[in-house]
């Protein structure tokens, strides 16, 4: 049920609406830190280097789309007292099949990607030390140990520190390159230069748009928010998350526009592009700024690593628990992420799956078949999330007062359409 007559530890009714307050902020910080990876920042830099400030408007729209998606996921958890996977399962067995295949293949390849991304800035900071594979394994093991032995409260604090480092470094670099304020405001007018369509769609749909958006509801529960009395708090928390993400995107667009666009510097695509940027910063501002940027690069990559290690493991644990549970929702257990779930066998099994099997990919080129499967399944996830949320939040599964209004439906439909277009493009670009 969305409401309960139970009382909190302070004796207040648990169903009484909480006032939205900054002191409660937490899950949003976690989802922002996890969702913004090094590859996302490079894609934004490249867009800025090619088109200057022209696509600033796309970054703002992307921020609004993400707020709507994450709000919908959090609202489902709080309004219904059921987890997102529980909702998916109610739509039919096809969702279980899709998620089961997706989470296994995605986790295998993402684990190697996250470890390599976290190792790159360490190798750049300590070029005379051990190589990339060594540091990749070390960061993976540290992430495993941290999530294995710590519960959500400690995890949230560490993520807050990491996003603080990310924020300070990215904004500092943007200020150092001296942004053109007039051009940045002009970039808020929707314009599509020749050849910019895919970059525009990528800016709107890419940064912070991953499975971590689906994990948001699980972090909301882990925080102790378990019913609709927390709705205002969740909405404030979610806005903070994606406004922070928006600032990251704008800052990196500024860096791309000012530092790379004028000089026509080309970056390597993917995480290694940030190493290229570090060299450009060193030439322009000295070694100190370059090293500070590499520290921010590490915070960006490692926060994504431990965020996925924790959040997607929670989703997998819920997947296993719901798969074993009766199909009748009235017989389901409550959705709150408990300490027990964070110590459960499925949670830890998926943690191990994210860490050890992917290490083999550090020595091998990613197998062709896996690359195709990973690309297809990953491309389909965001349309899957947007469209299933529309389905769930307009049905009798959701209490009437918390169902979608026309604004929510419009934003989710826009997100669904956008992600379908991106999905088709990603599948076309795969090395078939």
Short mmCIF file of C-alpha atoms in Angstrom, two decimals:
data_model
loop_
_atom_site.label_atom_id
_atom_site.label_comp_id
_atom_site.label_asym_id
_atom_site.label_seq_id
_atom_site.Cartn_x
_atom_site.Cartn_y
_atom_site.Cartn_z
CA UNK A 1 0.00 0.00 0.00
CA UNK A 2 1.14 3.59 -0.56
CA UNK A 3 0.20 4.66 2.94
CA UNK A 4 0.59 3.07 6.31
CA UNK A 5 -0.62 3.79 9.78
CA UNK A 6 2.61 2.67 11.38
CA UNK A 7 4.69 5.15 13.32
CA UNK A 8 8.29 6.16 13.00
CA UNK A 9 10.86 6.02 15.77
CA UNK A 10 9.89 9.54 16.75
CA UNK A 11 6.25 8.57 17.18
CA UNK A 12 5.08 10.45 14.07
CA UNK A 13 2.70 8.69 11.68
CA UNK A 14 4.76 7.11 8.91
CA UNK A 15 2.23 8.28 6.32
CA UNK A 16 2.52 11.99 7.23
CA UNK A 17 4.14 13.85 4.30
CA UNK A 18 7.71 14.86 5.03
CA UNK A 19 8.77 18.39 4.21
CA UNK A 20 11.25 18.43 1.37
CA UNK A 21 14.57 19.33 2.95
CA UNK A 22 18.20 19.46 1.87
CA UNK A 23 19.17 17.35 4.88
CA UNK A 24 17.50 14.33 3.27
CA UNK A 25 19.38 14.54 -0.04
CA UNK A 26 21.25 11.32 -0.82
CA UNK A 27 19.96 8.83 -3.43
CA UNK A 28 19.99 11.56 -6.06
CA UNK A 29 23.66 12.26 -5.39
CA UNK A 30 24.35 8.55 -5.75
CA UNK A 31 22.49 8.28 -9.07
CA UNK A 32 24.23 11.39 -10.44
CA UNK A 33 27.68 10.12 -9.46
CA UNK A 34 26.98 6.68 -10.93
CA UNK A 35 25.30 7.78 -14.13
CA UNK A 36 28.01 10.18 -15.31
CA UNK A 37 30.89 8.07 -16.57
CA UNK A 38 34.14 9.00 -18.29
CA UNK A 39 32.79 7.97 -21.71
CA UNK A 40 29.80 10.31 -21.23
CA UNK A 41 32.11 13.24 -20.50
CA UNK A 42 34.18 12.51 -23.61
CA UNK A 43 31.06 12.38 -25.81
CA UNK A 44 30.06 15.79 -24.42
CA UNK A 45 33.57 17.18 -24.99
CA UNK A 46 33.53 15.99 -28.60
CA UNK A 47 30.12 17.62 -29.16
CA UNK A 48 31.53 20.88 -27.78
CA UNK A 49 34.69 20.60 -29.86
CA UNK A 50 32.70 20.08 -33.09
CA UNK A 51 29.82 22.52 -32.58
CA UNK A 52 30.94 24.94 -29.87
CA UNK A 53 28.07 26.19 -27.69
CA UNK A 54 25.39 25.49 -30.31
CA UNK A 55 24.04 22.35 -28.61
CA UNK A 56 23.77 23.80 -25.09
CA UNK A 57 19.97 23.59 -25.39
CA UNK A 58 20.18 19.82 -25.89
CA UNK A 59 22.01 19.44 -22.56
CA UNK A 60 19.19 21.31 -20.79
CA UNK A 61 16.47 19.18 -22.42
CA UNK A 62 18.40 16.05 -21.52
CA UNK A 63 18.45 17.14 -17.88
CA UNK A 64 14.64 17.59 -17.88
CA UNK A 65 14.08 14.21 -19.56
CA UNK A 66 16.23 12.44 -16.93
CA UNK A 67 14.41 14.19 -14.08
CA UNK A 68 11.12 12.87 -15.46
CA UNK A 69 12.39 9.30 -15.88
CA UNK A 70 14.01 9.02 -12.46
CA UNK A 71 11.01 10.68 -10.78
CA UNK A 72 8.74 8.09 -12.38
CA UNK A 73 10.91 5.22 -11.12
CA UNK A 74 11.05 6.66 -7.60
CA UNK A 75 7.30 7.42 -7.63
CA UNK A 76 6.50 3.81 -8.53
CA UNK A 77 8.48 2.51 -5.54
CA UNK A 78 6.96 4.96 -3.06
CA UNK A 79 3.37 5.00 -4.32
CA UNK A 80 2.85 1.26 -4.75
CA UNK A 81 5.07 -0.30 -2.09
CA UNK A 82 6.51 -2.53 -4.83
CA UNK A 83 9.90 -2.61 -6.52
CA UNK A 84 10.42 -1.79 -10.17
CA UNK A 85 11.21 -5.38 -11.06
CA UNK A 86 8.02 -6.43 -9.27
CA UNK A 87 6.18 -4.03 -11.57
CA UNK A 88 7.95 -5.33 -14.66
CA UNK A 89 7.06 -8.88 -13.69
CA UNK A 90 3.37 -7.93 -13.55
CA UNK A 91 3.57 -6.97 -17.26
CA UNK A 92 4.34 -10.53 -18.30
CA UNK A 93 7.16 -13.10 -18.44
CA UNK A 94 8.86 -11.34 -21.39
CA UNK A 95 10.23 -8.71 -18.99
CA UNK A 96 11.84 -11.39 -16.82
CA UNK A 97 13.48 -13.01 -19.85
CA UNK A 98 14.79 -9.67 -21.16
CA UNK A 99 16.15 -8.53 -17.80
CA UNK A 100 17.77 -11.90 -17.02
CA UNK A 101 19.70 -11.98 -20.31
CA UNK A 102 20.51 -8.26 -20.15
CA UNK A 103 21.85 -8.18 -16.61
CA UNK A 104 24.16 -11.17 -17.18
CA UNK A 105 25.73 -10.03 -20.48
CA UNK A 106 25.75 -6.32 -19.59
CA UNK A 107 27.42 -6.99 -16.21
CA UNK A 108 30.15 -9.13 -17.80
CA UNK A 109 31.27 -6.48 -20.29
CA UNK A 110 30.55 -3.44 -18.10
CA UNK A 111 32.75 -4.84 -15.32
CA UNK A 112 35.82 -4.81 -17.60
CA UNK A 113 34.93 -1.36 -18.97
CA UNK A 114 34.51 0.17 -15.49
CA UNK A 115 37.77 -1.29 -14.19
CA UNK A 116 39.74 -0.09 -17.24
CA UNK A 117 38.20 3.38 -17.01
CA UNK A 118 39.14 3.67 -13.33
CA UNK A 119 42.69 2.48 -14.05
CA UNK A 120 43.41 4.93 -16.92
CA UNK A 121 43.87 8.10 -14.81
CA UNK A 122 45.98 6.19 -12.25
CA UNK A 123 48.33 5.03 -15.01
CA UNK A 124 48.51 8.63 -16.32
CA UNK A 125 49.28 9.96 -12.82
CA UNK A 126 51.92 7.28 -12.16
CA UNK A 127 53.40 6.45 -15.59
CA UNK A 128 56.42 4.66 -14.10
CA UNK A 129 54.27 2.34 -11.97
CA UNK A 130 52.40 -0.86 -12.84
CA UNK A 131 50.38 -1.00 -16.07
CA UNK A 132 46.69 -0.70 -16.90
CA UNK A 133 45.74 -4.33 -16.23
CA UNK A 134 47.24 -4.23 -12.73
CA UNK A 135 45.41 -1.06 -11.73
CA UNK A 136 42.18 -2.28 -13.36
CA UNK A 137 42.23 -5.40 -11.21
CA UNK A 138 43.11 -3.37 -8.09
CA UNK A 139 40.22 -0.93 -8.60
CA UNK A 140 37.81 -3.82 -9.22
CA UNK A 141 38.90 -5.58 -6.01
CA UNK A 142 38.67 -2.35 -3.99
CA UNK A 143 35.15 -1.77 -5.35
CA UNK A 144 34.18 -5.33 -4.49
CA UNK A 145 35.53 -5.11 -0.93
CA UNK A 146 33.96 -1.70 -0.32
CA UNK A 147 30.45 -2.72 -1.41
CA UNK A 148 30.73 -6.19 0.20
CA UNK A 149 31.52 -4.87 3.68
CA UNK A 150 29.56 -1.59 3.75
CA UNK A 151 25.85 -0.85 3.79
CA UNK A 152 24.03 1.97 2.02
CA UNK A 153 24.74 4.74 4.58
CA UNK A 154 28.54 4.49 4.20
CA UNK A 155 28.22 3.96 0.45
CA UNK A 156 26.21 7.20 0.13
CA UNK A 157 28.80 9.21 2.08
CA UNK A 158 31.66 8.00 -0.12
CA UNK A 159 29.67 8.71 -3.28
CA UNK A 160 28.99 12.23 -1.99
CA UNK A 161 32.75 12.82 -1.55
CA UNK A 162 33.48 11.48 -5.06
CA UNK A 163 30.82 13.63 -6.73
CA UNK A 164 32.13 16.62 -4.77
CA UNK A 165 35.58 16.04 -6.28
CA UNK A 166 34.06 15.58 -9.74
CA UNK A 167 32.01 18.75 -9.41
CA UNK A 168 34.87 20.95 -8.18
CA UNK A 169 37.32 19.72 -10.81
CA UNK A 170 34.97 19.93 -13.81
CA UNK A 171 33.65 23.38 -12.87
CA UNK A 172 37.20 24.60 -12.08
CA UNK A 173 38.44 23.53 -15.53
CA UNK A 174 35.42 25.17 -17.19
CA UNK A 175 36.18 28.43 -15.34
CA UNK A 176 39.90 28.23 -16.24
CA UNK A 177 39.14 28.09 -19.98
CA UNK A 178 37.10 31.35 -19.60
CA UNK A 179 33.66 30.60 -21.08
CA UNK A 180 32.04 32.92 -23.60
CA UNK A 181 28.90 33.83 -21.62
CA UNK A 182 27.11 35.40 -24.58
CA UNK A 183 27.70 32.37 -26.81
CA UNK A 184 26.60 29.97 -24.05
CA UNK A 185 23.26 31.79 -23.66
CA UNK A 186 22.85 31.89 -27.44
CA UNK A 187 23.31 28.11 -27.38
CA UNK A 188 20.05 27.77 -25.43
CA UNK A 189 18.14 28.52 -28.65
CA UNK A 190 17.34 25.20 -30.40
CA UNK A 191 19.50 24.98 -33.52
CA UNK A 192 20.65 21.90 -35.45
CA UNK A 193 23.88 22.55 -37.40
CA UNK A 194 24.65 20.23 -40.33
CA UNK A 195 25.81 16.83 -39.09
CA UNK A 196 24.78 17.49 -35.49
CA UNK A 197 21.63 15.32 -35.19
CA UNK A 198 23.30 12.28 -33.63
CA UNK A 199 25.39 14.42 -31.28
CA UNK A 200 22.21 16.24 -30.25
CA UNK A 201 20.35 13.00 -29.54
CA UNK A 202 23.38 11.69 -27.67
CA UNK A 203 23.53 14.80 -25.47
CA UNK A 204 19.83 14.53 -24.63
CA UNK A 205 19.82 10.80 -24.03
CA UNK A 206 23.35 9.79 -23.16
CA UNK A 207 24.80 11.46 -20.09
CA UNK A 208 23.46 9.86 -16.93
CA UNK A 209 21.05 7.68 -18.91
CA UNK A 210 21.84 4.10 -17.94
CA UNK A 211 20.49 1.24 -15.85
CA UNK A 212 21.35 3.38 -12.82
CA UNK A 213 18.15 5.34 -13.48
CA UNK A 214 16.23 2.14 -12.79
CA UNK A 215 18.35 1.60 -9.67
CA UNK A 216 17.24 4.98 -8.30
CA UNK A 217 14.08 3.52 -6.73
CA UNK A 218 16.16 0.88 -4.97
CA UNK A 219 18.47 3.51 -3.49
CA UNK A 220 15.38 5.47 -2.40
CA UNK A 221 14.22 2.38 -0.46
CA UNK A 222 17.73 1.74 0.89
CA UNK A 223 17.71 5.28 2.28
CA UNK A 224 14.63 4.31 4.33
CA UNK A 225 12.03 6.06 2.15
CA UNK A 226 9.34 3.41 1.85
CA UNK A 227 5.96 5.05 1.20
CA UNK A 228 4.28 8.06 -0.41
CA UNK A 229 4.96 10.30 2.60
CA UNK A 230 8.48 10.69 1.13
CA UNK A 231 7.27 11.80 -2.30
CA UNK A 232 8.17 15.52 -1.93
CA UNK A 233 11.56 14.60 -0.52
CA UNK A 234 12.24 12.19 -3.39
CA UNK A 235 11.29 14.81 -5.97
CA UNK A 236 13.66 17.39 -4.49
CA UNK A 237 16.40 14.78 -4.26
CA UNK A 238 15.87 13.79 -7.90
CA UNK A 239 15.95 17.38 -9.15
CA UNK A 240 19.22 18.00 -7.31
CA UNK A 241 20.67 14.86 -8.98
CA UNK A 242 19.95 15.88 -12.53
CA UNK A 243 20.62 19.59 -12.10
CA UNK A 244 24.05 18.50 -10.87
CA UNK A 245 24.34 16.27 -13.94
CA UNK A 246 23.29 19.20 -16.11
CA UNK A 247 26.06 21.35 -14.63
CA UNK A 248 28.59 18.62 -15.48
CA UNK A 249 27.35 18.51 -19.07
CA UNK A 250 27.40 22.30 -19.48
CA UNK A 251 30.88 22.51 -17.96
CA UNK A 252 32.27 19.86 -20.30
CA UNK A 253 30.59 21.51 -23.30
CA UNK A 254 32.33 24.76 -22.31
CA UNK A 255 35.68 22.97 -22.10
CA UNK A 256 35.09 21.36 -25.49
CA UNK A 257 33.99 24.64 -27.06
CA UNK A 258 36.74 26.87 -25.62
CA UNK A 259 39.71 24.51 -25.38
CA UNK A 260 39.17 22.21 -28.35
CA UNK A 261 36.81 23.86 -30.84
CA UNK A 262 38.99 26.87 -31.68
CA UNK A 263 42.21 24.86 -31.92
CA UNK A 264 40.52 21.92 -33.73
CA UNK A 265 42.02 19.39 -31.31
CA UNK A 266 40.57 15.91 -31.89
CA UNK A 267 39.99 13.58 -28.95
CA UNK A 268 40.08 9.80 -28.94
CA UNK A 269 36.56 8.46 -28.50
CA UNK A 270 35.79 6.60 -25.28
CA UNK A 271 37.48 6.95 -21.92
CA UNK A 272 40.95 7.52 -23.40
CA UNK A 273 39.75 10.87 -24.72
CA UNK A 274 40.11 12.26 -21.20
CA UNK A 275 43.81 11.34 -21.26
CA UNK A 276 44.08 13.44 -24.46
CA UNK A 277 42.34 16.31 -22.66
CA UNK A 278 44.76 15.98 -19.74
CA UNK A 279 47.66 16.55 -22.16
CA UNK A 280 45.92 19.59 -23.68
CA UNK A 281 45.34 21.03 -20.18
CA UNK A 282 48.99 20.45 -19.28
CA UNK A 283 50.17 22.33 -22.39
CA UNK A 284 47.76 25.22 -21.70
CA UNK A 285 47.67 25.51 -17.88
CA UNK A 286 50.58 23.46 -16.53
CA UNK A 287 51.07 20.10 -14.82
CA UNK A 288 49.13 21.03 -11.67
CA UNK A 289 45.83 21.57 -13.51
CA UNK A 290 46.40 18.41 -15.57
CA UNK A 291 46.97 16.30 -12.44
CA UNK A 292 43.93 17.80 -10.73
CA UNK A 293 41.88 16.92 -13.80
CA UNK A 294 43.13 13.31 -13.69
CA UNK A 295 42.03 13.11 -10.04
CA UNK A 296 38.58 14.27 -11.17
CA UNK A 297 38.68 11.69 -13.99
CA UNK A 298 39.38 8.96 -11.41
CA UNK A 299 36.53 10.16 -9.16
CA UNK A 300 34.17 10.10 -12.18
CA UNK A 301 35.14 6.56 -13.20
CA UNK A 302 35.41 5.01 -9.74
CA UNK A 303 32.09 6.46 -8.55
CA UNK A 304 30.43 4.81 -11.56
CA UNK A 305 32.16 1.53 -10.71
CA UNK A 306 31.06 1.31 -7.08
CA UNK A 307 27.64 2.76 -7.95
CA UNK A 308 26.95 -0.05 -10.40
CA UNK A 309 28.53 -2.64 -8.07
CA UNK A 310 25.97 -1.59 -5.42
CA UNK A 311 22.87 -0.52 -7.36
CA UNK A 312 22.70 -3.22 -10.03
CA UNK A 313 23.54 -5.88 -7.44
CA UNK A 314 20.48 -4.66 -5.48
CA UNK A 315 18.38 -4.96 -8.63
CA UNK A 316 19.69 -8.47 -9.26
CA UNK A 317 18.98 -9.49 -5.66
CA UNK A 318 15.41 -8.22 -6.04
CA UNK A 319 15.12 -10.01 -9.40
CA UNK A 320 16.06 -13.33 -7.77
CA UNK A 321 13.79 -12.74 -4.75
CA UNK A 322 10.78 -11.81 -6.91
CA UNK A 323 11.45 -14.68 -9.33
CA UNK A 324 11.21 -17.11 -6.42
CA UNK A 325 8.20 -15.39 -4.84
CA UNK A 326 4.51 -16.11 -5.63
CA UNK A 327 3.17 -14.34 -8.71
CA UNK A 328 0.27 -12.85 -6.70
CA UNK A 329 1.36 -9.28 -5.72
CA UNK A 330 -0.70 -9.53 -2.52
CA UNK A 331 1.68 -12.24 -1.33
CA UNK A 332 4.85 -10.38 -2.20
CA UNK A 333 7.24 -9.16 0.46
CA UNK A 334 7.66 -5.43 1.01
CA UNK A 335 10.05 -3.58 -1.30
CA UNK A 336 12.28 -1.81 1.19
CA UNK A 337 15.94 -2.59 0.63
CA UNK A 338 16.97 -4.12 3.91
CA UNK A 339 20.33 -4.88 5.44
CA UNK A 340 19.51 -8.54 4.80
CA UNK A 341 19.22 -7.95 1.05
CA UNK A 342 22.59 -6.17 1.01
CA UNK A 343 24.13 -9.25 2.59
CA UNK A 344 22.13 -11.77 0.57
CA UNK A 345 23.63 -14.50 -1.59
CA UNK A 346 22.22 -13.09 -4.90
CA UNK A 347 23.57 -9.60 -4.08
CA UNK A 348 27.05 -10.95 -3.40
CA UNK A 349 26.93 -13.41 -6.29
CA UNK A 350 26.29 -10.55 -8.73
CA UNK A 351 29.06 -8.52 -7.10
CA UNK A 352 31.44 -11.39 -7.84
CA UNK A 353 30.07 -11.66 -11.39
CA UNK A 354 30.81 -7.95 -11.98
CA UNK A 355 34.36 -8.32 -10.66
CA UNK A 356 36.08 -11.59 -11.55
CA UNK A 357 34.80 -12.93 -14.92
CA UNK A 358 35.27 -9.50 -16.60
CA UNK A 359 38.96 -9.55 -15.65
CA UNK A 360 39.47 -12.10 -18.43
CA UNK A 361 38.43 -9.43 -20.96
CA UNK A 362 41.39 -7.29 -19.86
CA UNK A 363 43.65 -9.75 -21.72
CA UNK A 364 41.34 -10.48 -24.65
CA UNK A 365 39.67 -8.42 -27.31
CA UNK A 366 35.99 -8.45 -26.44
CA UNK A 367 34.48 -11.46 -28.26
CA UNK A 368 32.52 -10.42 -31.36
CA UNK A 369 29.27 -12.12 -30.34
CA UNK A 370 29.34 -10.55 -26.88
CA UNK A 371 29.93 -7.08 -28.33
CA UNK A 372 26.86 -7.45 -30.54
CA UNK A 373 24.67 -8.84 -27.72
CA UNK A 374 25.87 -6.15 -25.30
CA UNK A 375 25.20 -3.37 -27.80
CA UNK A 376 21.71 -4.59 -28.72
CA UNK A 377 20.58 -5.29 -25.15
CA UNK A 378 22.04 -2.03 -23.87
CA UNK A 379 20.43 0.01 -26.66
CA UNK A 380 17.03 -1.48 -25.83
CA UNK A 381 17.21 -0.82 -22.08
CA UNK A 382 16.33 2.89 -21.98
CA UNK A 383 13.32 2.53 -24.34
CA UNK A 384 12.29 -0.49 -22.23
CA UNK A 385 12.50 1.61 -19.04
CA UNK A 386 10.61 4.62 -20.44
CA UNK A 387 7.81 2.63 -22.06
CA UNK A 388 7.24 0.23 -19.15
CA UNK A 389 7.06 3.18 -16.74
CA UNK A 390 4.32 4.73 -18.91
CA UNK A 391 2.49 1.39 -18.82
CA UNK A 392 2.83 0.90 -15.06
CA UNK A 393 2.04 4.47 -14.01
CA UNK A 394 -1.14 4.74 -16.10
CA UNK A 395 -2.64 1.46 -14.91
CA UNK A 396 -4.57 0.27 -11.87
CA UNK A 397 -1.26 -1.04 -10.48
CA UNK A 398 -0.62 2.53 -9.28
CA UNK A 399 -2.92 4.31 -6.77
CA UNK A 400 -4.99 6.88 -8.68
CA UNK A 401 -3.51 9.94 -6.94
CA UNK A 402 0.01 8.98 -8.01
CA UNK A 403 -0.68 8.02 -11.62
CA UNK A 404 0.85 10.02 -14.44
CA UNK A 405 -0.54 13.41 -15.34
CA UNK A 406 -0.26 14.85 -18.83
CA UNK A 407 3.15 16.40 -18.12
CA UNK A 408 4.63 13.10 -16.90
CA UNK A 409 3.12 11.19 -19.81
CA UNK A 410 4.40 13.76 -22.27
CA UNK A 411 7.95 13.69 -20.88
CA UNK A 412 8.05 9.89 -20.67
CA UNK A 413 6.66 9.58 -24.19
CA UNK A 414 9.31 12.05 -25.42
CA UNK A 415 11.98 10.04 -23.61
CA UNK A 416 10.65 6.78 -25.06
CA UNK A 417 10.65 8.18 -28.61
CA UNK A 418 14.14 9.65 -28.18
CA UNK A 419 15.56 6.41 -26.83
CA UNK A 420 13.92 4.36 -29.60
CA UNK A 421 15.69 6.56 -32.19
CA UNK A 422 18.99 6.25 -30.29
CA UNK A 423 18.42 2.50 -29.99
CA UNK A 424 18.01 2.11 -33.77
CA UNK A 425 21.13 4.20 -34.40
CA UNK A 426 23.23 2.25 -31.86
CA UNK A 427 22.16 -1.07 -33.38
CA UNK A 428 22.98 0.21 -36.90
CA UNK A 429 26.48 1.24 -35.76
CA UNK A 430 27.34 -2.17 -34.29
CA UNK A 431 30.11 -4.10 -36.12
CA UNK A 432 27.74 -6.70 -37.59
#
